[in-house]
Each structure stands twice: as C-alpha cells, then as structure tokens.
Amino acid sequence: MTVDAESRRAHRAAAARRRAGRQGPGYRRDIDGLRAVAILLVVVYHVWIGRVSGGVDVFLMISAFFLTGSFVRRMDAGRPLAVGSFLLSRFRRLMPAAAVVLAAALGACWLLLPESAWPQLWKEGWASLGYVQNWVLAADGVDYYAHDSALASPLQHFWSLSVQGQVFVLWPVLFLLGAMIVRWTRTSASSVMAVLFGLVFAGSLVFSVWETADQQTFAYFDTRARLWEFAAGSLLALALPHVRLPRIVRAVMGWIGLLGLIVCGMVIDVRGGFPGYLALWPIVSAALVIFAGTRPRDEHPELRDFGPGRFLAARPVLALGRDAYALYLVHWPILILWLTVRERPQASFLDGLAIIVLSLILARLVTMLVERPLRLPAGERGRPWRNVAVIALCIALVAAVLAPWQAITTAKAEAQKAAYAALYTGAAGGDTAADGKDVPLIPVPGAGDRERWSRLDEPCAGDFASEIAVVQESCTQTTDAAKAKHLVVVIGDSHANQFSGALRPVADERGWGVVMLMRPWCSLETHEEGSDLANYCDDWQRDATAHVLAMRPDALFTIITAATPDTPDERLIEGASDTVDRFLAEGIRVFGVRDNPRSAVDNRYECAVERHPCDFPVEQALAPENPAASLSDRIGLIDFTPWICPHGLCLTEMGHVAVYLDTNHLSYPFVHSLAPALSRQLGDYLKP
C-alpha cells in the first residue's frame, strides 16, 4: 500500500471518528438507515397504495430506543438525570421543523380548502401545537359531531408526533422512579429499568389488544395503547449490550426483519387492526434488523457482514434518513392538498411521483434551513433560556397564522349572521338558493357545536341520573325536567339527537321536560351477535332502556327507520316491533321518527356553503312509503320528509339555512325550524 493510500485511509478514519463523536456514543448508521426505510415505506404507502405501512410504529420504537440508551448511560455514570433540561432540549429539537411545516400547511389550507373545513383545522392546529392532536383525532373518530370530509385532514399525521411528545414527558418520570429504586436497592440501573419497562410493555399491550377489539378507531390514536411500542424500544436498548449472535444468524434475522417490515402493510390491515397484537409485526421486524447490526466485540471488523446492515448504512440510504423527520412532516399535507385541489381520491403514478419529488426537495430545505442551524451537538442540552426562546418562537409562529385566521373569520361570520337574522327561516322559507340575495348561510363556518348540533341543558341529575357510567355519560336533560308536569325521553344515536332540536321548542311550549340518552351509532336496532356494533352498543342499549323504563316517561321518541346512503333501500330497524312492545307494555307512548336522507359521497354542507347545491330526488334516498307504516296502529309516526324534500326534491339550502352538516346529519338551525312541523304531527298530544 502506498503512502498516499495510507494517508487517505487515515484521513477517512479520522473523519469517521469525528462524525461518530458528533453523533454520540453507540451511534449505529444501520439504525439511521432503518429509519430511512421506514419513512420511505410511509410515504410510498400513503401516496400510491392508499394504505398505512407500519413504518410509524418503527419510528416510535426507535425514538424510545435512543432515549433509553441516553438516560441509562447517565444513570450508570452517576450523573443527574436533569429532566428539565432534557425536556427543553428535546422539544427544542422537535418543534422548529414541526412549527414551520404546521404554519405553512395552515396557511395553504386557508387559501385552498373550503370554509366548511376551517373549524376542524383550527382545532387540529392548536392541538398539534400542544402535542395533543392524537386525542382530538381519537375523540373525532368515535364522535358523530366530528367534521366529515371525503379526504383526511392535512394535519392528521401530527398524531404520531403528539404521542411521541407525550412519551418524551412520561419516560423521564419513569427514569426518575428507576433512579430512586436503584438508590434504595443498590440494583443495576439496567435491571431496574428492564422491570419497569417490562411492566409498561405488558400492561399497555394487554390494554391495546382489548381496546383495539372494542374501539379500534379510538385505540389507534390512544397513547395508552401505544406505550408498549415505546417500551419495546426501551427493552431492546437494555438487552442489546448482552446479545452475542453468530454472523449467519444475525444476517438471516436482519433480512427476515427487513422483508417483514416492507410487506407489513400489504399483508395486514394496519389502519384497521392496529395497535393491537398485529402491531407486533413491524416492531418485531425492526427489532430483528437492529439485533442483526450488533457485532460482538471479539469479532474482527474485516469479516464480511451478509446482513442488511451494509445496505442500510449506504450513503444514499443515510441521505434519506438524514431528512426522515422533515420528510414525514411535509409529505402528508402536500399529498392531501394536492388531492383536494385536483379533486381526486388517490394520486396517479405521475401525480404521486411529483408529490414525492416535491416532498424530498422541501424536506431537504427544512433540514438545511431549519433543523440543522438549531440542532444541538449530540449529548449536549444547551442553555435553558435559549431552548425556551426557540420553543416560544415556534409557538408564536404557528399562533401568528392560526389566531388571526380564526379571529377574522369568526368576527366576520358573526357580523353577517346578526345583519341577516330575520332572513334565516329554514324550512319555513322554502328554496332560497336562487333568490338573488347574497345572504351567508347558517350555521356559519367556524360556528361552535352549540350552533351546529342540538344540545340539552345539563347532565342528568337526581332521579334521572344513572349509576352506570356509560349510561350517565350519554344522558342529558332540560333544566326543568324534574319539575315538569310531563316527561318525554329521546333515545338513540346521533340522528335521534338531532331530532331533539325540533322537539325542544315544542316541549317548551307544552311544558314538557326532556331527557335524552344518546350514544353515537347506537339506535335501538337489534344487532348481529358478535358484530362491532353489537360489542359497542348492546350493553348500552340494555342499560339505557332499563333506565328509561325506571323513569316512566309519558312518551318516548326514537328513530324507527334506517336510510341507506344514496339508495331507496330504507328499512324498518331490526327488532323495532319487539322494542315498541316493551315500552308499550309499561304504558309509555312511543313516537317513531323516520330517518332523513343520507349520502355516502356528497358533503351537503360544503355544497351549500360553496353555492354548488347537490339537491337530489327523494326517491333516490328513501323508500316510496315509510317502512314504519306497519306500526302505525301502535305508535305515533313522525315524518319530516315533506319539509326536507319539498315537492320531491331534497334541498341543501332552505331559508338561507344549510339543511345538512355533512353527508347525513341535519344542521341544528334547520331542525329547529322543523318545530312547527313536529307540533302539527303531534296534534293535541299533551297540550297544556
């Protein structure tokens, strides 16, 4: 070997040592490469396949892997954990890129998305900034009051960053607890933390499996159901120093893990089945890859490694890994906004290629111009006041977009609503879509839930309260219910709830007290045993019905038919006759309300707000005759179809009021205008 060659080799070795020093002790280039593969899978699956890959689960595990290694080294060295400085430095690391992308995405949404989408974006924007976006999405996922849109929110991907941020607060608390136990027991830090993380892993996994089976939509975003994925990364970090495996075994494990990670989203339903036991697939796959990169100390470095480590540590892969965080941040809003502007449900190959290239370019810019200048050297936590200043600047940047957008829009809408109050007649005003008056519709974009949905006054109390938690959570009443001469109950799902908007004015006029028992998706229909709806609704139906019978109201109102979106296949709810007989046997008068027309595609509120009515013939959405007519000799029938669909045409706007809130729910202002129609159908029943 020549002197020049020796010199170049020494120079490369020195450069590698300097890079390792900057990247911290125990730096593994193959894990950075694994992160690159995970983000590539996330992007490709989102853009072209329209599915979820499991790559995000790998990100969560790896973040805990590195975090645990850092804290355990401090504990072993007897250094203070300095949790406060850690949190400041960690959020200083996370927030700049996230804040820049969040502010830019919100600005783009302001320009490109319809006004009807804005209130949800405000809510999600503040939630993303506060690292609680996952809880907003979890609540919206099981709440009919959530915004309904054909496309996902451009901010939806911030859910995983929120979970990660919450764990970055929780994990140091566990290490503080572990440090106390180490001092008390004189046990090694690794052993104590292995026990603690083992308990977290087992408890969270069991909870995750249970909640995923019971309420998968909520569980997907639930931090508690995700803790075991972080705990797996922590346990891996603690176990890794003790692993000694032959080269061939490591190579086989590594390739199996990498292949398993790549095909995960193709083989199993990640979006519909995670984070229960199915999420073990990507976690175990990533763990196999990490184990494969572990080289025993007595193994000669010149021995050829046949595992995936060489591929994962290649420069092109590491270059992608360098921008992985920024790429995750930018690709999703670009994808959703692109699809929205082009009005497509999924990207074509060329569209997807353009989205990915643009995402790569913007991710590189975010890394170079935002992340890198503010990043602290590995192992350093920086001065607290500087960290606080960076975090405050990030908050101010996002607030500078959100606050004026929300304030200006809300103030304008309220002023317009007050100016045209007399023109908001709803069902009494007929079709005003083409009357030539430039009157803003209500509910206005940005209106609060109380202006969009019917609500009763307060939670059930006194004789109307239930000792069963799930029933009590669903129970509300009017303030005068306990003193009223007559009591009526509304029971069922969100369609029963919306009906109460018409009932309340009639009840006030006739002196009735009203109690409502409402659980989303849970009408009084009989469900197939073992189905998701049966698991979610049946216990509530049984206990809520018993609660109604114990109250002995004068009358009960419920939705008695079920409309099928965009078809005339409306039907009587299953088990309706038996349900009616049960109440009648207790002397309770039953009123069956016919369901309103539904759509599977058209967000009719957006149609109305954007002045592009998607009116439709009633025969496309409801049966020619009320399916509940067979019960007319036993119950009172309430049918608002002639007012929702006058002259056989179902309208999206009447009397300058939006008829719908989304694809299938009626707006509160419109339902409120149906009170005279309800009073007419009730006749003299319980009139004062």
PDB file of C-alpha atoms in Angstrom, residues 283-430:
ATOM      1  CA  ILE A 283     -41.997  -3.875  15.980  1.00  0.00           C
ATOM      2  CA  VAL A 284     -40.516  -7.380  15.878  1.00  0.00           C
ATOM      3  CA  SER A 285     -39.330  -6.837  12.308  1.00  0.00           C
ATOM      4  CA  ALA A 286     -37.455  -3.675  13.291  1.00  0.00           C
ATOM      5  CA  ALA A 287     -36.029  -5.391  16.373  1.00  0.00           C
ATOM      6  CA  LEU A 288     -34.638  -8.206  14.193  1.00  0.00           C
ATOM      7  CA  VAL A 289     -32.911  -5.643  11.967  1.00  0.00           C
ATOM      8  CA  ILE A 290     -31.407  -3.883  14.982  1.00  0.00           C
ATOM      9  CA  PHE A 291     -30.238  -7.172  16.501  1.00  0.00           C
ATOM     10  CA  ALA A 292     -28.671  -8.076  13.159  1.00  0.00           C
ATOM     11  CA  GLY A 293     -26.460  -4.995  13.292  1.00  0.00           C
ATOM     12  CA  THR A 294     -24.973  -5.932  16.648  1.00  0.00           C
ATOM     13  CA  ARG A 295     -21.357  -7.092  16.265  1.00  0.00           C
ATOM     14  CA  PRO A 296     -19.676  -8.920  19.183  1.00  0.00           C
ATOM     15  CA  ARG A 297     -16.554  -7.176  20.469  1.00  0.00           C
ATOM     16  CA  ASP A 298     -14.322 -10.136  19.657  1.00  0.00           C
ATOM     17  CA  GLU A 299     -15.451 -10.293  16.039  1.00  0.00           C
ATOM     18  CA  HIS A 300     -12.927  -8.930  13.567  1.00  0.00           C
ATOM     19  CA  PRO A 301     -14.306  -5.883  11.755  1.00  0.00           C
ATOM     20  CA  GLU A 302     -12.836  -7.015   8.439  1.00  0.00           C
ATOM     21  CA  LEU A 303     -15.161 -10.047   8.363  1.00  0.00           C
ATOM     22  CA  ARG A 304     -17.826  -9.579   5.732  1.00  0.00           C
ATOM     23  CA  ASP A 305     -21.320  -8.850   7.018  1.00  0.00           C
ATOM     24  CA  PHE A 306     -24.021 -10.592   4.968  1.00  0.00           C
ATOM     25  CA  GLY A 307     -26.911  -8.919   6.794  1.00  0.00           C
ATOM     26  CA  PRO A 308     -28.838  -5.811   5.705  1.00  0.00           C
ATOM     27  CA  GLY A 309     -26.517  -3.538   7.687  1.00  0.00           C
ATOM     28  CA  ARG A 310     -24.304  -2.741   4.714  1.00  0.00           C
ATOM     29  CA  PHE A 311     -27.318  -1.732   2.650  1.00  0.00           C
ATOM     30  CA  LEU A 312     -28.832   0.309   5.480  1.00  0.00           C
ATOM     31  CA  ALA A 313     -25.535   2.119   6.080  1.00  0.00           C
ATOM     32  CA  ALA A 314     -25.050   3.010   2.405  1.00  0.00           C
ATOM     33  CA  ARG A 315     -24.745   6.702   1.641  1.00  0.00           C
ATOM     34  CA  PRO A 316     -27.961   7.053  -0.418  1.00  0.00           C
ATOM     35  CA  VAL A 317     -29.979   5.388   2.348  1.00  0.00           C
ATOM     36  CA  LEU A 318     -28.368   7.537   5.034  1.00  0.00           C
ATOM     37  CA  ALA A 319     -29.030  10.635   2.943  1.00  0.00           C
ATOM     38  CA  LEU A 320     -32.726   9.787   3.033  1.00  0.00           C
ATOM     39  CA  GLY A 321     -32.529   9.034   6.749  1.00  0.00           C
ATOM     40  CA  ARG A 322     -30.961  12.447   7.331  1.00  0.00           C
ATOM     41  CA  ASP A 323     -34.218  14.071   6.142  1.00  0.00           C
ATOM     42  CA  ALA A 324     -36.596  11.432   7.553  1.00  0.00           C
ATOM     43  CA  TYR A 325     -38.214  13.693  10.157  1.00  0.00           C
ATOM     44  CA  ALA A 326     -38.736  16.567   7.747  1.00  0.00           C
ATOM     45  CA  LEU A 327     -39.982  14.206   5.040  1.00  0.00           C
ATOM     46  CA  TYR A 328     -42.583  12.790   7.400  1.00  0.00           C
ATOM     47  CA  LEU A 329     -43.731  16.307   8.240  1.00  0.00           C
ATOM     48  CA  VAL A 330     -44.072  17.641   4.695  1.00  0.00           C
ATOM     49  CA  HIS A 331     -45.283  14.707   2.608  1.00  0.00           C
ATOM     50  CA  TRP A 332     -48.759  14.358   4.144  1.00  0.00           C
ATOM     51  CA  PRO A 333     -50.046  17.942   3.784  1.00  0.00           C
ATOM     52  CA  ILE A 334     -48.629  18.060   0.256  1.00  0.00           C
ATOM     53  CA  LEU A 335     -50.465  14.837  -0.608  1.00  0.00           C
ATOM     54  CA  ILE A 336     -53.822  15.876   0.891  1.00  0.00           C
ATOM     55  CA  LEU A 337     -53.752  19.398  -0.540  1.00  0.00           C
ATOM     56  CA  TRP A 338     -52.735  18.061  -3.951  1.00  0.00           C
ATOM     57  CA  LEU A 339     -55.636  15.599  -3.952  1.00  0.00           C
ATOM     58  CA  THR A 340     -58.029  18.313  -2.765  1.00  0.00           C
ATOM     59  CA  VAL A 341     -57.050  20.787  -5.460  1.00  0.00           C
ATOM     60  CA  ARG A 342     -57.172  18.152  -8.190  1.00  0.00           C
ATOM     61  CA  GLU A 343     -60.375  16.652  -6.729  1.00  0.00           C
ATOM     62  CA  ARG A 344     -59.073  13.104  -6.752  1.00  0.00           C
ATOM     63  CA  PRO A 345     -59.411  10.407  -4.084  1.00  0.00           C
ATOM     64  CA  GLN A 346     -55.958   8.965  -4.818  1.00  0.00           C
ATOM     65  CA  ALA A 347     -52.815  10.010  -6.644  1.00  0.00           C
ATOM     66  CA  SER A 348     -51.953   8.596 -10.063  1.00  0.00           C
ATOM     67  CA  PHE A 349     -48.436   7.300 -10.667  1.00  0.00           C
ATOM     68  CA  LEU A 350     -47.260  10.598 -12.169  1.00  0.00           C
ATOM     69  CA  ASP A 351     -49.045  12.663  -9.518  1.00  0.00           C
ATOM     70  CA  GLY A 352     -47.503  10.513  -6.829  1.00  0.00           C
ATOM     71  CA  LEU A 353     -44.061  10.875  -8.363  1.00  0.00           C
ATOM     72  CA  ALA A 354     -44.442  14.651  -8.388  1.00  0.00           C
ATOM     73  CA  ILE A 355     -45.641  14.647  -4.772  1.00  0.00           C
ATOM     74  CA  ILE A 356     -42.688  12.549  -3.630  1.00  0.00           C
ATOM     75  CA  VAL A 357     -40.115  14.652  -5.513  1.00  0.00           C
ATOM     76  CA  LEU A 358     -41.590  17.868  -4.139  1.00  0.00           C
ATOM     77  CA  SER A 359     -41.653  16.363  -0.648  1.00  0.00           C
ATOM     78  CA  LEU A 360     -37.986  15.343  -0.903  1.00  0.00           C
ATOM     79  CA  ILE A 361     -36.986  18.826  -2.021  1.00  0.00           C
ATOM     80  CA  LEU A 362     -38.934  20.573   0.734  1.00  0.00           C
ATOM     81  CA  ALA A 363     -37.687  18.086   3.345  1.00  0.00           C
ATOM     82  CA  ARG A 364     -34.100  18.843   2.348  1.00  0.00           C
ATOM     83  CA  LEU A 365     -34.755  22.574   2.667  1.00  0.00           C
ATOM     84  CA  VAL A 366     -36.408  22.174   6.073  1.00  0.00           C
ATOM     85  CA  THR A 367     -33.473  20.100   7.299  1.00  0.00           C
ATOM     86  CA  MET A 368     -30.853  22.508   5.967  1.00  0.00           C
ATOM     87  CA  LEU A 369     -32.523  25.808   6.831  1.00  0.00           C
ATOM     88  CA  VAL A 370     -34.451  24.978   9.997  1.00  0.00           C
ATOM     89  CA  GLU A 371     -33.340  21.773  11.687  1.00  0.00           C
ATOM     90  CA  ARG A 372     -29.590  21.887  11.218  1.00  0.00           C
ATOM     91  CA  PRO A 373     -28.955  25.510  12.299  1.00  0.00           C
ATOM     92  CA  LEU A 374     -30.893  24.975  15.550  1.00  0.00           C
ATOM     93  CA  ARG A 375     -29.740  21.441  16.320  1.00  0.00           C
ATOM     94  CA  LEU A 376     -27.592  20.910  19.402  1.00  0.00           C
ATOM     95  CA  PRO A 377     -24.491  18.667  19.205  1.00  0.00           C
ATOM     96  CA  ALA A 378     -25.104  15.074  20.314  1.00  0.00           C
ATOM     97  CA  GLY A 379     -25.047  14.711  24.079  1.00  0.00           C
ATOM     98  CA  GLU A 380     -25.465  18.444  24.731  1.00  0.00           C
ATOM     99  CA  ARG A 381     -28.640  20.035  26.059  1.00  0.00           C
ATOM    100  CA  GLY A 382     -27.867  23.693  25.540  1.00  0.00           C
ATOM    101  CA  ARG A 383     -28.639  26.678  27.706  1.00  0.00           C
ATOM    102  CA  PRO A 384     -32.182  26.580  29.138  1.00  0.00           C
ATOM    103  CA  TRP A 385     -33.008  30.180  28.225  1.00  0.00           C
ATOM    104  CA  ARG A 386     -32.014  29.575  24.595  1.00  0.00           C
ATOM    105  CA  ASN A 387     -34.123  26.426  24.467  1.00  0.00           C
ATOM    106  CA  VAL A 388     -37.094  28.294  25.926  1.00  0.00           C
ATOM    107  CA  ALA A 389     -36.606  31.089  23.399  1.00  0.00           C
ATOM    108  CA  VAL A 390     -36.625  28.658  20.464  1.00  0.00           C
ATOM    109  CA  ILE A 391     -39.748  26.895  21.762  1.00  0.00           C
ATOM    110  CA  ALA A 392     -41.520  30.234  22.324  1.00  0.00           C
ATOM    111  CA  LEU A 393     -40.616  31.354  18.807  1.00  0.00           C
ATOM    112  CA  CYS A 394     -42.097  28.154  17.377  1.00  0.00           C
ATOM    113  CA  ILE A 395     -45.345  28.658  19.293  1.00  0.00           C
ATOM    114  CA  ALA A 396     -45.518  32.273  18.163  1.00  0.00           C
ATOM    115  CA  LEU A 397     -45.001  31.289  14.520  1.00  0.00           C
ATOM    116  CA  VAL A 398     -47.968  28.910  14.457  1.00  0.00           C
ATOM    117  CA  ALA A 399     -50.144  31.239  16.539  1.00  0.00           C
ATOM    118  CA  ALA A 400     -49.388  34.061  14.101  1.00  0.00           C
ATOM    119  CA  VAL A 401     -51.219  32.076  11.418  1.00  0.00           C
ATOM    120  CA  LEU A 402     -53.953  30.451  13.483  1.00  0.00           C
ATOM    121  CA  ALA A 403     -55.071  33.294  15.738  1.00  0.00           C
ATOM    122  CA  PRO A 404     -55.806  35.969  13.095  1.00  0.00           C
ATOM    123  CA  TRP A 405     -57.325  33.425  10.705  1.00  0.00           C
ATOM    124  CA  GLN A 406     -59.724  32.205  13.356  1.00  0.00           C
ATOM    125  CA  ALA A 407     -60.498  35.655  14.796  1.00  0.00           C
ATOM    126  CA  ILE A 408     -61.117  37.369  11.442  1.00  0.00           C
ATOM    127  CA  THR A 409     -63.306  34.558  10.129  1.00  0.00           C
ATOM    128  CA  THR A 410     -65.376  34.267  13.304  1.00  0.00           C
ATOM    129  CA  ALA A 411     -65.924  38.015  13.668  1.00  0.00           C
ATOM    130  CA  LYS A 412     -66.989  38.358  10.038  1.00  0.00           C
ATOM    131  CA  ALA A 413     -69.395  35.427  10.287  1.00  0.00           C
ATOM    132  CA  GLU A 414     -70.992  36.721  13.488  1.00  0.00           C
ATOM    133  CA  ALA A 415     -71.477  40.184  11.991  1.00  0.00           C
ATOM    134  CA  GLN A 416     -73.107  38.734   8.881  1.00  0.00           C
ATOM    135  CA  LYS A 417     -75.330  36.452  10.922  1.00  0.00           C
ATOM    136  CA  ALA A 418     -76.598  39.353  13.016  1.00  0.00           C
ATOM    137  CA  ALA A 419     -77.198  41.529   9.959  1.00  0.00           C
ATOM    138  CA  TYR A 420     -79.389  38.928   8.233  1.00  0.00           C
ATOM    139  CA  ALA A 421     -81.047  37.337  11.293  1.00  0.00           C
ATOM    140  CA  ALA A 422     -84.582  37.970  10.041  1.00  0.00           C
ATOM    141  CA  LEU A 423     -83.927  36.109   6.794  1.00  0.00           C
ATOM    142  CA  TYR A 424     -82.947  32.804   8.438  1.00  0.00           C
ATOM    143  CA  THR A 425     -86.265  30.978   8.158  1.00  0.00           C
ATOM    144  CA  GLY A 426     -85.114  27.424   7.408  1.00  0.00           C
ATOM    145  CA  ALA A 427     -87.902  25.028   6.484  1.00  0.00           C
ATOM    146  CA  ALA A 428     -90.429  27.880   6.546  1.00  0.00           C
ATOM    147  CA  GLY A 429     -88.534  29.830   3.902  1.00  0.00           C
ATOM    148  CA  GLY A 430     -88.534  27.337   1.057  1.00  0.00           C
TER     149      GLY A 430
END
